[in-house]
Amino acid sequence: MRTESFSFEGTEVQYLRAGQGRPLLLLHGSGPGASSIGNWKAVMEPLASKYEVFAMDLIGFGGSGRKPAAPFFDYELWVRQAVAMLDLIPAERAGVIGHSLSASIALTVAARSSKVAAVMTTGAMGARFDLKDGTARTWTCPRNREELRKAIGGLIHHTSGIGEAYYEAREKVIYAEGYADYFDSMFGGDKQQYIDAAVVAKPTLERIAQPVLMLHGRDDEAFPMSSTIELAGGLATADVVLLSECSHSVAVERTATFLALASDFFRRHLDNE
């Protein structure tokens, strides 16, 4: 696995690259300390055994630069960034995996780019729901380990299996100079607006002809599974898998299931193109 970067609209964007084969673009969520390595560490190596994986940090997250001026929550910026990353991938077609906020971004990108061959989502945002306590906690930056544990506890059903490396990966982002204030500004004010900003409109869903696989934890209280179910209802071709004993972080909580489903899905819709 190697770290690479490119400049996008004046900001340095970092991504991880590993493996060989047909390309997969991985897009992380928006939780405290979110980054590609934090979101996808458990699945990157197995995916890279068959695919060339590009796991990009959104601007304002992970190793990518921060947006120089507010508003720091900028859905359209992140969509353009994802399209730019796709354009850098040296292949005609690619699969995309998006988690949480980036599930919405991935679907929007699929509606705009014929380079997207298939989309897989986990814990998808993209349909309107009322702000939950867990959602608000996710979008408030922890200032210490105990606050981080509480935030993660709302995103992972069984936290007993979460090791020190998981927390350290997130703390590396959170404790960077000025980042906590930046993050809280990104999700400042009425947090319902950020749920609404990520809604994928019906005309956009109708333009998505690519196959879509959507995974969601049944125990996800912060980002309810109703969002995935509603989105799927507006898509031409979508399979939905609801996972028991699982909250928001599917790739972390149900790694083997995630990999088995991803392997079958992309074998059918990317490998054979």
PDB file of C-alpha atoms in Angstrom:
ATOM      1  CA  MET A   1       0.000   0.000   0.000  1.00  0.00           C
ATOM      2  CA  ARG A   2       1.371   3.396  -0.924  1.00  0.00           C
ATOM      3  CA  THR A   3       0.253   6.954  -0.280  1.00  0.00           C
ATOM      4  CA  GLU A   4      -0.177   9.247  -3.279  1.00  0.00           C
ATOM      5  CA  SER A   5      -1.699  12.675  -3.805  1.00  0.00           C
ATOM      6  CA  PHE A   6      -2.918  15.162  -6.376  1.00  0.00           C
ATOM      7  CA  SER A   7      -3.947  18.792  -6.336  1.00  0.00           C
ATOM      8  CA  PHE A   8      -7.643  19.541  -6.681  1.00  0.00           C
ATOM      9  CA  GLU A   9      -9.006  23.077  -6.835  1.00  0.00           C
ATOM     10  CA  GLY A  10      -5.977  24.305  -4.934  1.00  0.00           C
ATOM     11  CA  THR A  11      -6.101  21.677  -2.172  1.00  0.00           C
ATOM     12  CA  GLU A  12      -3.876  18.633  -1.806  1.00  0.00           C
ATOM     13  CA  VAL A  13      -5.826  15.376  -1.876  1.00  0.00           C
ATOM     14  CA  GLN A  14      -4.343  12.205  -0.404  1.00  0.00           C
ATOM     15  CA  TYR A  15      -5.283   8.666  -1.338  1.00  0.00           C
ATOM     16  CA  LEU A  16      -4.048   5.157  -0.641  1.00  0.00           C
ATOM     17  CA  ARG A  17      -3.308   2.866  -3.573  1.00  0.00           C
ATOM     18  CA  ALA A  18      -2.796  -0.879  -3.462  1.00  0.00           C
ATOM     19  CA  GLY A  19      -3.116  -4.008  -5.560  1.00  0.00           C
ATOM     20  CA  GLN A  20      -3.557  -4.742  -9.249  1.00  0.00           C
ATOM     21  CA  GLY A  21      -6.542  -5.453 -11.438  1.00  0.00           C
ATOM     22  CA  ARG A  22      -9.787  -3.676 -12.207  1.00  0.00           C
ATOM     23  CA  PRO A  23     -10.038  -0.449 -10.185  1.00  0.00           C
ATOM     24  CA  LEU A  24     -12.163   0.217  -7.115  1.00  0.00           C
ATOM     25  CA  LEU A  25     -12.603   3.705  -5.649  1.00  0.00           C
ATOM     26  CA  LEU A  26     -13.329   3.695  -1.902  1.00  0.00           C
ATOM     27  CA  LEU A  27     -14.896   6.744  -0.223  1.00  0.00           C
ATOM     28  CA  HIS A  28     -15.093   7.039   3.575  1.00  0.00           C
ATOM     29  CA  GLY A  29     -17.770   8.497   5.877  1.00  0.00           C
ATOM     30  CA  SER A  30     -17.952  11.703   7.890  1.00  0.00           C
ATOM     31  CA  GLY A  31     -17.573  10.595  11.504  1.00  0.00           C
ATOM     32  CA  PRO A  32     -15.020  11.877  14.034  1.00  0.00           C
ATOM     33  CA  GLY A  33     -11.515  11.273  12.709  1.00  0.00           C
ATOM     34  CA  ALA A  34     -12.866   9.704   9.515  1.00  0.00           C
ATOM     35  CA  SER A  35     -10.284   8.738   6.902  1.00  0.00           C
ATOM     36  CA  SER A  36      -9.693   6.024   4.347  1.00  0.00           C
ATOM     37  CA  ILE A  37      -7.405   4.073   6.636  1.00  0.00           C
ATOM     38  CA  GLY A  38      -9.873   4.332   9.528  1.00  0.00           C
ATOM     39  CA  ASN A  39     -12.847   3.297   7.427  1.00  0.00           C
ATOM     40  CA  TRP A  40     -11.349   0.668   5.132  1.00  0.00           C
ATOM     41  CA  LYS A  41      -8.281  -0.784   6.883  1.00  0.00           C
ATOM     42  CA  ALA A  42      -9.922  -4.158   7.546  1.00  0.00           C
ATOM     43  CA  VAL A  43     -10.927  -4.674   3.909  1.00  0.00           C
ATOM     44  CA  MET A  44      -8.243  -2.919   1.864  1.00  0.00           C
ATOM     45  CA  GLU A  45      -5.694  -5.726   1.809  1.00  0.00           C
ATOM     46  CA  PRO A  46      -8.230  -8.431   0.880  1.00  0.00           C
ATOM     47  CA  LEU A  47      -9.724  -6.211  -1.838  1.00  0.00           C
ATOM     48  CA  ALA A  48      -6.231  -5.387  -3.129  1.00  0.00           C
ATOM     49  CA  SER A  49      -5.515  -9.089  -3.620  1.00  0.00           C
ATOM     50  CA  LYS A  50      -7.821  -8.944  -6.652  1.00  0.00           C
ATOM     51  CA  TYR A  51      -8.392  -5.267  -7.499  1.00  0.00           C
ATOM     52  CA  GLU A  52      -6.424  -2.049  -7.713  1.00  0.00           C
ATOM     53  CA  VAL A  53      -7.821  -0.078  -4.802  1.00  0.00           C
ATOM     54  CA  PHE A  54      -7.873   3.718  -4.607  1.00  0.00           C
ATOM     55  CA  ALA A  55      -9.037   4.898  -1.171  1.00  0.00           C
ATOM     56  CA  MET A  56      -9.339   8.680  -1.140  1.00  0.00           C
ATOM     57  CA  ASP A  57      -9.612  11.083   1.781  1.00  0.00           C
ATOM     58  CA  LEU A  58     -12.219  13.764   1.205  1.00  0.00           C
ATOM     59  CA  ILE A  59     -11.079  17.366   1.574  1.00  0.00           C
ATOM     60  CA  GLY A  60     -11.231  18.207   5.264  1.00  0.00           C
ATOM     61  CA  PHE A  61     -10.675  14.598   6.343  1.00  0.00           C
ATOM     62  CA  GLY A  62      -7.747  12.248   6.886  1.00  0.00           C
ATOM     63  CA  GLY A  63      -4.541  13.190   5.108  1.00  0.00           C
ATOM     64  CA  SER A  64      -6.175  15.534   2.587  1.00  0.00           C
ATOM     65  CA  GLY A  65      -5.950  19.280   3.027  1.00  0.00           C
ATOM     66  CA  ARG A  66      -8.640  21.410   4.596  1.00  0.00           C
ATOM     67  CA  LYS A  67     -10.897  23.727   2.686  1.00  0.00           C
ATOM     68  CA  PRO A  68      -9.437  27.244   3.048  1.00  0.00           C
ATOM     69  CA  ALA A  69     -12.759  29.033   3.592  1.00  0.00           C
ATOM     70  CA  ALA A  70     -16.214  28.196   4.919  1.00  0.00           C
ATOM     71  CA  PRO A  71     -18.549  26.488   4.369  1.00  0.00           C
ATOM     72  CA  PHE A  72     -16.418  23.471   5.225  1.00  0.00           C
ATOM     73  CA  PHE A  73     -19.292  21.050   4.651  1.00  0.00           C
ATOM     74  CA  ASP A  74     -19.387  21.158   0.853  1.00  0.00           C
ATOM     75  CA  TYR A  75     -21.255  18.287  -0.762  1.00  0.00           C
ATOM     76  CA  GLU A  76     -20.761  19.501  -4.333  1.00  0.00           C
ATOM     77  CA  LEU A  77     -17.024  19.970  -3.732  1.00  0.00           C
ATOM     78  CA  TRP A  78     -16.743  16.351  -2.582  1.00  0.00           C
ATOM     79  CA  VAL A  79     -18.717  15.141  -5.599  1.00  0.00           C
ATOM     80  CA  ARG A  80     -16.377  17.036  -7.924  1.00  0.00           C
ATOM     81  CA  GLN A  81     -13.404  15.644  -6.007  1.00  0.00           C
ATOM     82  CA  ALA A  82     -14.652  12.072  -6.471  1.00  0.00           C
ATOM     83  CA  VAL A  83     -15.141  12.662 -10.200  1.00  0.00           C
ATOM     84  CA  ALA A  84     -11.595  14.076 -10.411  1.00  0.00           C
ATOM     85  CA  MET A  85     -10.231  10.973  -8.658  1.00  0.00           C
ATOM     86  CA  LEU A  86     -12.117   8.758 -11.098  1.00  0.00           C
ATOM     87  CA  ASP A  87     -10.593  10.701 -13.989  1.00  0.00           C
ATOM     88  CA  LEU A  88      -7.117   9.976 -12.607  1.00  0.00           C
ATOM     89  CA  ILE A  89      -7.714   6.222 -12.501  1.00  0.00           C
ATOM     90  CA  PRO A  90      -6.100   4.680 -15.612  1.00  0.00           C
ATOM     91  CA  ALA A  91      -9.039   2.566 -16.748  1.00  0.00           C
ATOM     92  CA  GLU A  92     -12.223   3.044 -18.715  1.00  0.00           C
ATOM     93  CA  ARG A  93     -14.493   1.726 -15.957  1.00  0.00           C
ATOM     94  CA  ALA A  94     -14.290   1.447 -12.174  1.00  0.00           C
ATOM     95  CA  GLY A  95     -16.324   0.228  -9.248  1.00  0.00           C
ATOM     96  CA  VAL A  96     -17.139   2.618  -6.410  1.00  0.00           C
ATOM     97  CA  ILE A  97     -17.738   1.832  -2.735  1.00  0.00           C
ATOM     98  CA  GLY A  98     -19.166   4.646  -0.611  1.00  0.00           C
ATOM     99  CA  HIS A  99     -19.835   4.676   3.125  1.00  0.00           C
ATOM    100  CA  SER A 100     -22.415   6.859   4.897  1.00  0.00           C
ATOM    101  CA  LEU A 101     -22.205  10.405   3.490  1.00  0.00           C
ATOM    102  CA  SER A 102     -20.039   9.043   0.685  1.00  0.00           C
ATOM    103  CA  ALA A 103     -22.747   6.550  -0.262  1.00  0.00           C
ATOM    104  CA  SER A 104     -24.778   9.572  -1.294  1.00  0.00           C
ATOM    105  CA  ILE A 105     -21.739  11.019  -3.064  1.00  0.00           C
ATOM    106  CA  ALA A 106     -21.098   7.716  -4.881  1.00  0.00           C
ATOM    107  CA  LEU A 107     -24.674   7.567  -6.162  1.00  0.00           C
ATOM    108  CA  THR A 108     -24.519  11.171  -7.351  1.00  0.00           C
ATOM    109  CA  VAL A 109     -21.239  10.469  -9.140  1.00  0.00           C
ATOM    110  CA  ALA A 110     -22.740   7.375 -10.785  1.00  0.00           C
ATOM    111  CA  ALA A 111     -25.541   9.538 -12.175  1.00  0.00           C
ATOM    112  CA  ARG A 112     -22.971  11.901 -13.690  1.00  0.00           C
ATOM    113  CA  SER A 113     -20.170   9.610 -14.852  1.00  0.00           C
ATOM    114  CA  SER A 114     -20.325   6.698 -17.271  1.00  0.00           C
ATOM    115  CA  LYS A 115     -16.944   5.601 -15.903  1.00  0.00           C
ATOM    116  CA  VAL A 116     -18.749   4.132 -12.888  1.00  0.00           C
ATOM    117  CA  ALA A 117     -19.523   0.490 -13.624  1.00  0.00           C
ATOM    118  CA  ALA A 118     -21.178  -0.437 -10.316  1.00  0.00           C
ATOM    119  CA  VAL A 119     -21.763   1.054  -6.865  1.00  0.00           C
ATOM    120  CA  MET A 120     -21.662  -0.592  -3.442  1.00  0.00           C
ATOM    121  CA  THR A 121     -22.789   1.347  -0.366  1.00  0.00           C
ATOM    122  CA  THR A 122     -22.661   0.809   3.382  1.00  0.00           C
ATOM    123  CA  GLY A 123     -24.737   2.689   5.955  1.00  0.00           C
ATOM    124  CA  ALA A 124     -26.013   4.984   3.232  1.00  0.00           C
ATOM    125  CA  MET A 125     -27.107   8.551   3.659  1.00  0.00           C
ATOM    126  CA  GLY A 126     -29.055  10.023   0.759  1.00  0.00           C
ATOM    127  CA  ALA A 127     -32.684   9.949   1.901  1.00  0.00           C
ATOM    128  CA  ARG A 128     -34.139  12.351   4.426  1.00  0.00           C
ATOM    129  CA  PHE A 129     -34.498  11.311   8.057  1.00  0.00           C
ATOM    130  CA  ASP A 130     -34.880  13.272  11.265  1.00  0.00           C
ATOM    131  CA  LEU A 131     -31.681  14.046  13.140  1.00  0.00           C
ATOM    132  CA  LYS A 132     -30.947  11.491  15.863  1.00  0.00           C
ATOM    133  CA  ASP A 133     -28.929  11.949  19.045  1.00  0.00           C
ATOM    134  CA  GLY A 134     -26.355   9.559  17.618  1.00  0.00           C
ATOM    135  CA  THR A 135     -26.118  11.552  14.399  1.00  0.00           C
ATOM    136  CA  ALA A 136     -25.491  14.769  16.313  1.00  0.00           C
ATOM    137  CA  ARG A 137     -22.851  13.027  18.442  1.00  0.00           C
ATOM    138  CA  THR A 138     -21.148  11.711  15.311  1.00  0.00           C
ATOM    139  CA  TRP A 139     -20.862  15.262  13.990  1.00  0.00           C
ATOM    140  CA  THR A 140     -19.384  16.728  17.188  1.00  0.00           C
ATOM    141  CA  CYS A 141     -15.633  16.328  17.432  1.00  0.00           C
ATOM    142  CA  PRO A 142     -14.415  14.404  20.515  1.00  0.00           C
ATOM    143  CA  ARG A 143     -11.775  16.196  22.571  1.00  0.00           C
ATOM    144  CA  ASN A 144     -10.459  13.133  24.416  1.00  0.00           C
ATOM    145  CA  ARG A 145     -10.454   9.323  24.294  1.00  0.00           C
ATOM    146  CA  GLU A 146     -13.581   8.954  26.428  1.00  0.00           C
ATOM    147  CA  GLU A 147     -15.610  11.236  24.155  1.00  0.00           C
ATOM    148  CA  LEU A 148     -14.275   9.320  21.154  1.00  0.00           C
ATOM    149  CA  ARG A 149     -15.324   6.010  22.716  1.00  0.00           C
ATOM    150  CA  LYS A 150     -18.856   7.354  23.200  1.00  0.00           C
ATOM    151  CA  ALA A 151     -19.034   8.588  19.620  1.00  0.00           C
ATOM    152  CA  ILE A 152     -17.744   5.284  18.231  1.00  0.00           C
ATOM    153  CA  GLY A 153     -20.135   3.407  20.518  1.00  0.00           C
ATOM    154  CA  GLY A 154     -22.990   4.940  18.548  1.00  0.00           C
ATOM    155  CA  LEU A 155     -21.554   3.674  15.269  1.00  0.00           C
ATOM    156  CA  ILE A 156     -20.398   0.158  16.197  1.00  0.00           C
ATOM    157  CA  HIS A 157     -22.754  -2.356  17.791  1.00  0.00           C
ATOM    158  CA  HIS A 158     -20.101  -4.389  19.625  1.00  0.00           C
ATOM    159  CA  THR A 159     -17.121  -2.171  20.473  1.00  0.00           C
ATOM    160  CA  SER A 160     -15.343  -4.942  22.423  1.00  0.00           C
ATOM    161  CA  GLY A 161     -13.632  -6.030  19.202  1.00  0.00           C
ATOM    162  CA  ILE A 162     -12.280  -2.560  18.417  1.00  0.00           C
ATOM    163  CA  GLY A 163      -8.559  -2.447  19.096  1.00  0.00           C
ATOM    164  CA  GLU A 164      -6.165   0.325  20.003  1.00  0.00           C
ATOM    165  CA  ALA A 165      -5.104   0.792  16.376  1.00  0.00           C
ATOM    166  CA  TYR A 166      -8.656   1.797  15.406  1.00  0.00           C
ATOM    167  CA  TYR A 167      -8.781   4.584  17.985  1.00  0.00           C
ATOM    168  CA  GLU A 168      -5.240   5.702  17.230  1.00  0.00           C
ATOM    169  CA  ALA A 169      -6.005   6.052  13.501  1.00  0.00           C
ATOM    170  CA  ARG A 170      -8.898   8.362  14.293  1.00  0.00           C
ATOM    171  CA  GLU A 171      -7.033  10.290  16.972  1.00  0.00           C
ATOM    172  CA  LYS A 172      -4.238  11.016  14.511  1.00  0.00           C
ATOM    173  CA  VAL A 173      -6.782  13.048  12.542  1.00  0.00           C
ATOM    174  CA  ILE A 174      -8.743  14.504  15.455  1.00  0.00           C
ATOM    175  CA  TYR A 175      -5.727  15.753  17.411  1.00  0.00           C
ATOM    176  CA  ALA A 176      -4.056  17.471  14.458  1.00  0.00           C
ATOM    177  CA  GLU A 177      -3.594  21.156  15.162  1.00  0.00           C
ATOM    178  CA  GLY A 178      -6.853  23.064  14.752  1.00  0.00           C
ATOM    179  CA  TYR A 179      -8.773  20.081  13.412  1.00  0.00           C
ATOM    180  CA  ALA A 180     -11.375  19.780  16.181  1.00  0.00           C
ATOM    181  CA  ASP A 181     -12.465  23.388  15.676  1.00  0.00           C
ATOM    182  CA  TYR A 182     -12.495  22.864  11.888  1.00  0.00           C
ATOM    183  CA  PHE A 183     -14.667  19.748  12.229  1.00  0.00           C
ATOM    184  CA  ASP A 184     -17.118  21.428  14.609  1.00  0.00           C
ATOM    185  CA  SER A 185     -17.377  24.341  12.198  1.00  0.00           C
ATOM    186  CA  MET A 186     -17.991  21.906   9.341  1.00  0.00           C
ATOM    187  CA  PHE A 187     -21.005  20.540  11.208  1.00  0.00           C
ATOM    188  CA  GLY A 188     -21.995  23.731  13.022  1.00  0.00           C
ATOM    189  CA  GLY A 189     -25.523  25.016  13.610  1.00  0.00           C
ATOM    190  CA  ASP A 190     -28.602  22.907  12.999  1.00  0.00           C
ATOM    191  CA  LYS A 191     -27.190  19.514  11.992  1.00  0.00           C
ATOM    192  CA  GLN A 192     -30.397  18.517  10.203  1.00  0.00           C
ATOM    193  CA  GLN A 193     -29.176  20.654   7.306  1.00  0.00           C
ATOM    194  CA  TYR A 194     -26.352  18.204   6.594  1.00  0.00           C
ATOM    195  CA  ILE A 195     -28.741  15.266   6.335  1.00  0.00           C
ATOM    196  CA  ASP A 196     -30.868  17.297   3.961  1.00  0.00           C
ATOM    197  CA  ALA A 197     -27.846  18.428   1.912  1.00  0.00           C
ATOM    198  CA  ALA A 198     -26.968  14.795   1.183  1.00  0.00           C
ATOM    199  CA  VAL A 199     -30.421  13.816  -0.097  1.00  0.00           C
ATOM    200  CA  VAL A 200     -30.182  12.327  -3.588  1.00  0.00           C
ATOM    201  CA  ALA A 201     -33.075  13.758  -5.570  1.00  0.00           C
ATOM    202  CA  LYS A 202     -35.459  11.498  -7.490  1.00  0.00           C
ATOM    203  CA  PRO A 203     -34.285  12.677 -10.949  1.00  0.00           C
ATOM    204  CA  THR A 204     -30.694  11.844  -9.970  1.00  0.00           C
ATOM    205  CA  LEU A 205     -31.666   8.363  -8.792  1.00  0.00           C
ATOM    206  CA  GLU A 206     -33.541   7.799 -12.040  1.00  0.00           C
ATOM    207  CA  ARG A 207     -30.374   8.513 -14.033  1.00  0.00           C
ATOM    208  CA  ILE A 208     -28.454   5.738 -12.281  1.00  0.00           C
ATOM    209  CA  ALA A 209     -28.503   2.745 -14.601  1.00  0.00           C
ATOM    210  CA  GLN A 210     -25.563   0.953 -12.961  1.00  0.00           C
ATOM    211  CA  PRO A 211     -26.137  -1.986 -10.613  1.00  0.00           C
ATOM    212  CA  VAL A 212     -26.087  -1.025  -6.935  1.00  0.00           C
ATOM    213  CA  LEU A 213     -25.544  -3.167  -3.839  1.00  0.00           C
ATOM    214  CA  MET A 214     -26.562  -1.565  -0.529  1.00  0.00           C
ATOM    215  CA  LEU A 215     -25.563  -2.894   2.911  1.00  0.00           C
ATOM    216  CA  HIS A 216     -26.921  -1.492   6.173  1.00  0.00           C
ATOM    217  CA  GLY A 217     -26.782  -2.565   9.806  1.00  0.00           C
ATOM    218  CA  ARG A 218     -30.140  -3.255  11.435  1.00  0.00           C
ATOM    219  CA  ASP A 219     -28.845  -1.747  14.681  1.00  0.00           C
ATOM    220  CA  ASP A 220     -27.781   1.545  13.096  1.00  0.00           C
ATOM    221  CA  GLU A 221     -29.531   4.213  15.176  1.00  0.00           C
ATOM    222  CA  ALA A 222     -27.518   7.248  14.063  1.00  0.00           C
ATOM    223  CA  PHE A 223     -28.085   6.683  10.328  1.00  0.00           C
ATOM    224  CA  PRO A 224     -31.184   4.480  10.084  1.00  0.00           C
ATOM    225  CA  MET A 225     -31.601   1.690   7.573  1.00  0.00           C
ATOM    226  CA  SER A 226     -34.755   3.396   6.272  1.00  0.00           C
ATOM    227  CA  SER A 227     -32.425   5.642   4.263  1.00  0.00           C
ATOM    228  CA  THR A 228     -30.993   2.691   2.333  1.00  0.00           C
ATOM    229  CA  ILE A 229     -34.428   1.162   1.813  1.00  0.00           C
ATOM    230  CA  GLU A 230     -35.881   4.431   0.493  1.00  0.00           C
ATOM    231  CA  LEU A 231     -32.932   5.015  -1.843  1.00  0.00           C
ATOM    232  CA  ALA A 232     -33.155   1.489  -3.222  1.00  0.00           C
ATOM    233  CA  GLY A 233     -36.813   2.038  -4.032  1.00  0.00           C
ATOM    234  CA  GLY A 234     -35.849   4.837  -6.395  1.00  0.00           C
ATOM    235  CA  LEU A 235     -33.121   2.916  -8.202  1.00  0.00           C
ATOM    236  CA  ALA A 236     -33.578   0.834 -11.334  1.00  0.00           C
ATOM    237  CA  THR A 237     -31.282  -1.969 -10.166  1.00  0.00           C
ATOM    238  CA  ALA A 238     -30.500  -2.266  -6.462  1.00  0.00           C
ATOM    239  CA  ASP A 239     -30.021  -5.137  -4.046  1.00  0.00           C
ATOM    240  CA  VAL A 240     -30.340  -4.453  -0.304  1.00  0.00           C
ATOM    241  CA  VAL A 241     -28.782  -6.510   2.478  1.00  0.00           C
ATOM    242  CA  LEU A 242     -29.721  -5.711   6.091  1.00  0.00           C
ATOM    243  CA  LEU A 243     -27.242  -7.081   8.606  1.00  0.00           C
ATOM    244  CA  SER A 244     -28.058  -8.200  12.126  1.00  0.00           C
ATOM    245  CA  GLU A 245     -25.714  -7.512  15.048  1.00  0.00           C
ATOM    246  CA  CYS A 246     -24.380  -4.560  13.071  1.00  0.00           C
ATOM    247  CA  SER A 247     -24.636  -0.798  13.451  1.00  0.00           C
ATOM    248  CA  HIS A 248     -23.161   1.804  11.091  1.00  0.00           C
ATOM    249  CA  SER A 249     -19.618   0.600  10.379  1.00  0.00           C
ATOM    250  CA  VAL A 250     -20.285  -2.429   8.200  1.00  0.00           C
ATOM    251  CA  ALA A 251     -16.740  -2.935   6.885  1.00  0.00           C
ATOM    252  CA  VAL A 252     -15.446  -2.964  10.479  1.00  0.00           C
ATOM    253  CA  GLU A 253     -18.237  -4.900  12.163  1.00  0.00           C
ATOM    254  CA  ARG A 254     -19.045  -7.499   9.493  1.00  0.00           C
ATOM    255  CA  THR A 255     -15.785  -7.652   7.566  1.00  0.00           C
ATOM    256  CA  ALA A 256     -16.139 -11.195   6.231  1.00  0.00           C
ATOM    257  CA  THR A 257     -19.706 -10.578   5.073  1.00  0.00           C
ATOM    258  CA  PHE A 258     -18.702  -7.292   3.436  1.00  0.00           C
ATOM    259  CA  LEU A 259     -15.875  -8.986   1.539  1.00  0.00           C
ATOM    260  CA  ALA A 260     -17.978 -11.948   0.426  1.00  0.00           C
ATOM    261  CA  LEU A 261     -20.724  -9.696  -0.913  1.00  0.00           C
ATOM    262  CA  ALA A 262     -18.270  -7.270  -2.528  1.00  0.00           C
ATOM    263  CA  SER A 263     -16.413 -10.135  -4.203  1.00  0.00           C
ATOM    264  CA  ASP A 264     -19.596 -11.567  -5.713  1.00  0.00           C
ATOM    265  CA  PHE A 265     -20.981  -8.156  -6.724  1.00  0.00           C
ATOM    266  CA  PHE A 266     -17.890  -6.844  -8.486  1.00  0.00           C
ATOM    267  CA  ARG A 267     -17.150 -10.237 -10.055  1.00  0.00           C
ATOM    268  CA  ARG A 268     -20.508  -9.980 -11.791  1.00  0.00           C
ATOM    269  CA  HIS A 269     -20.552  -6.279 -12.596  1.00  0.00           C
ATOM    270  CA  LEU A 270     -16.917  -5.196 -13.024  1.00  0.00           C
ATOM    271  CA  ASP A 271     -14.685  -8.184 -13.739  1.00  0.00           C
ATOM    272  CA  ASN A 272     -16.751  -9.404 -16.674  1.00  0.00           C
ATOM    273  CA  GLU A 273     -17.120  -6.099 -18.519  1.00  0.00           C
TER     274      GLU A 273
END
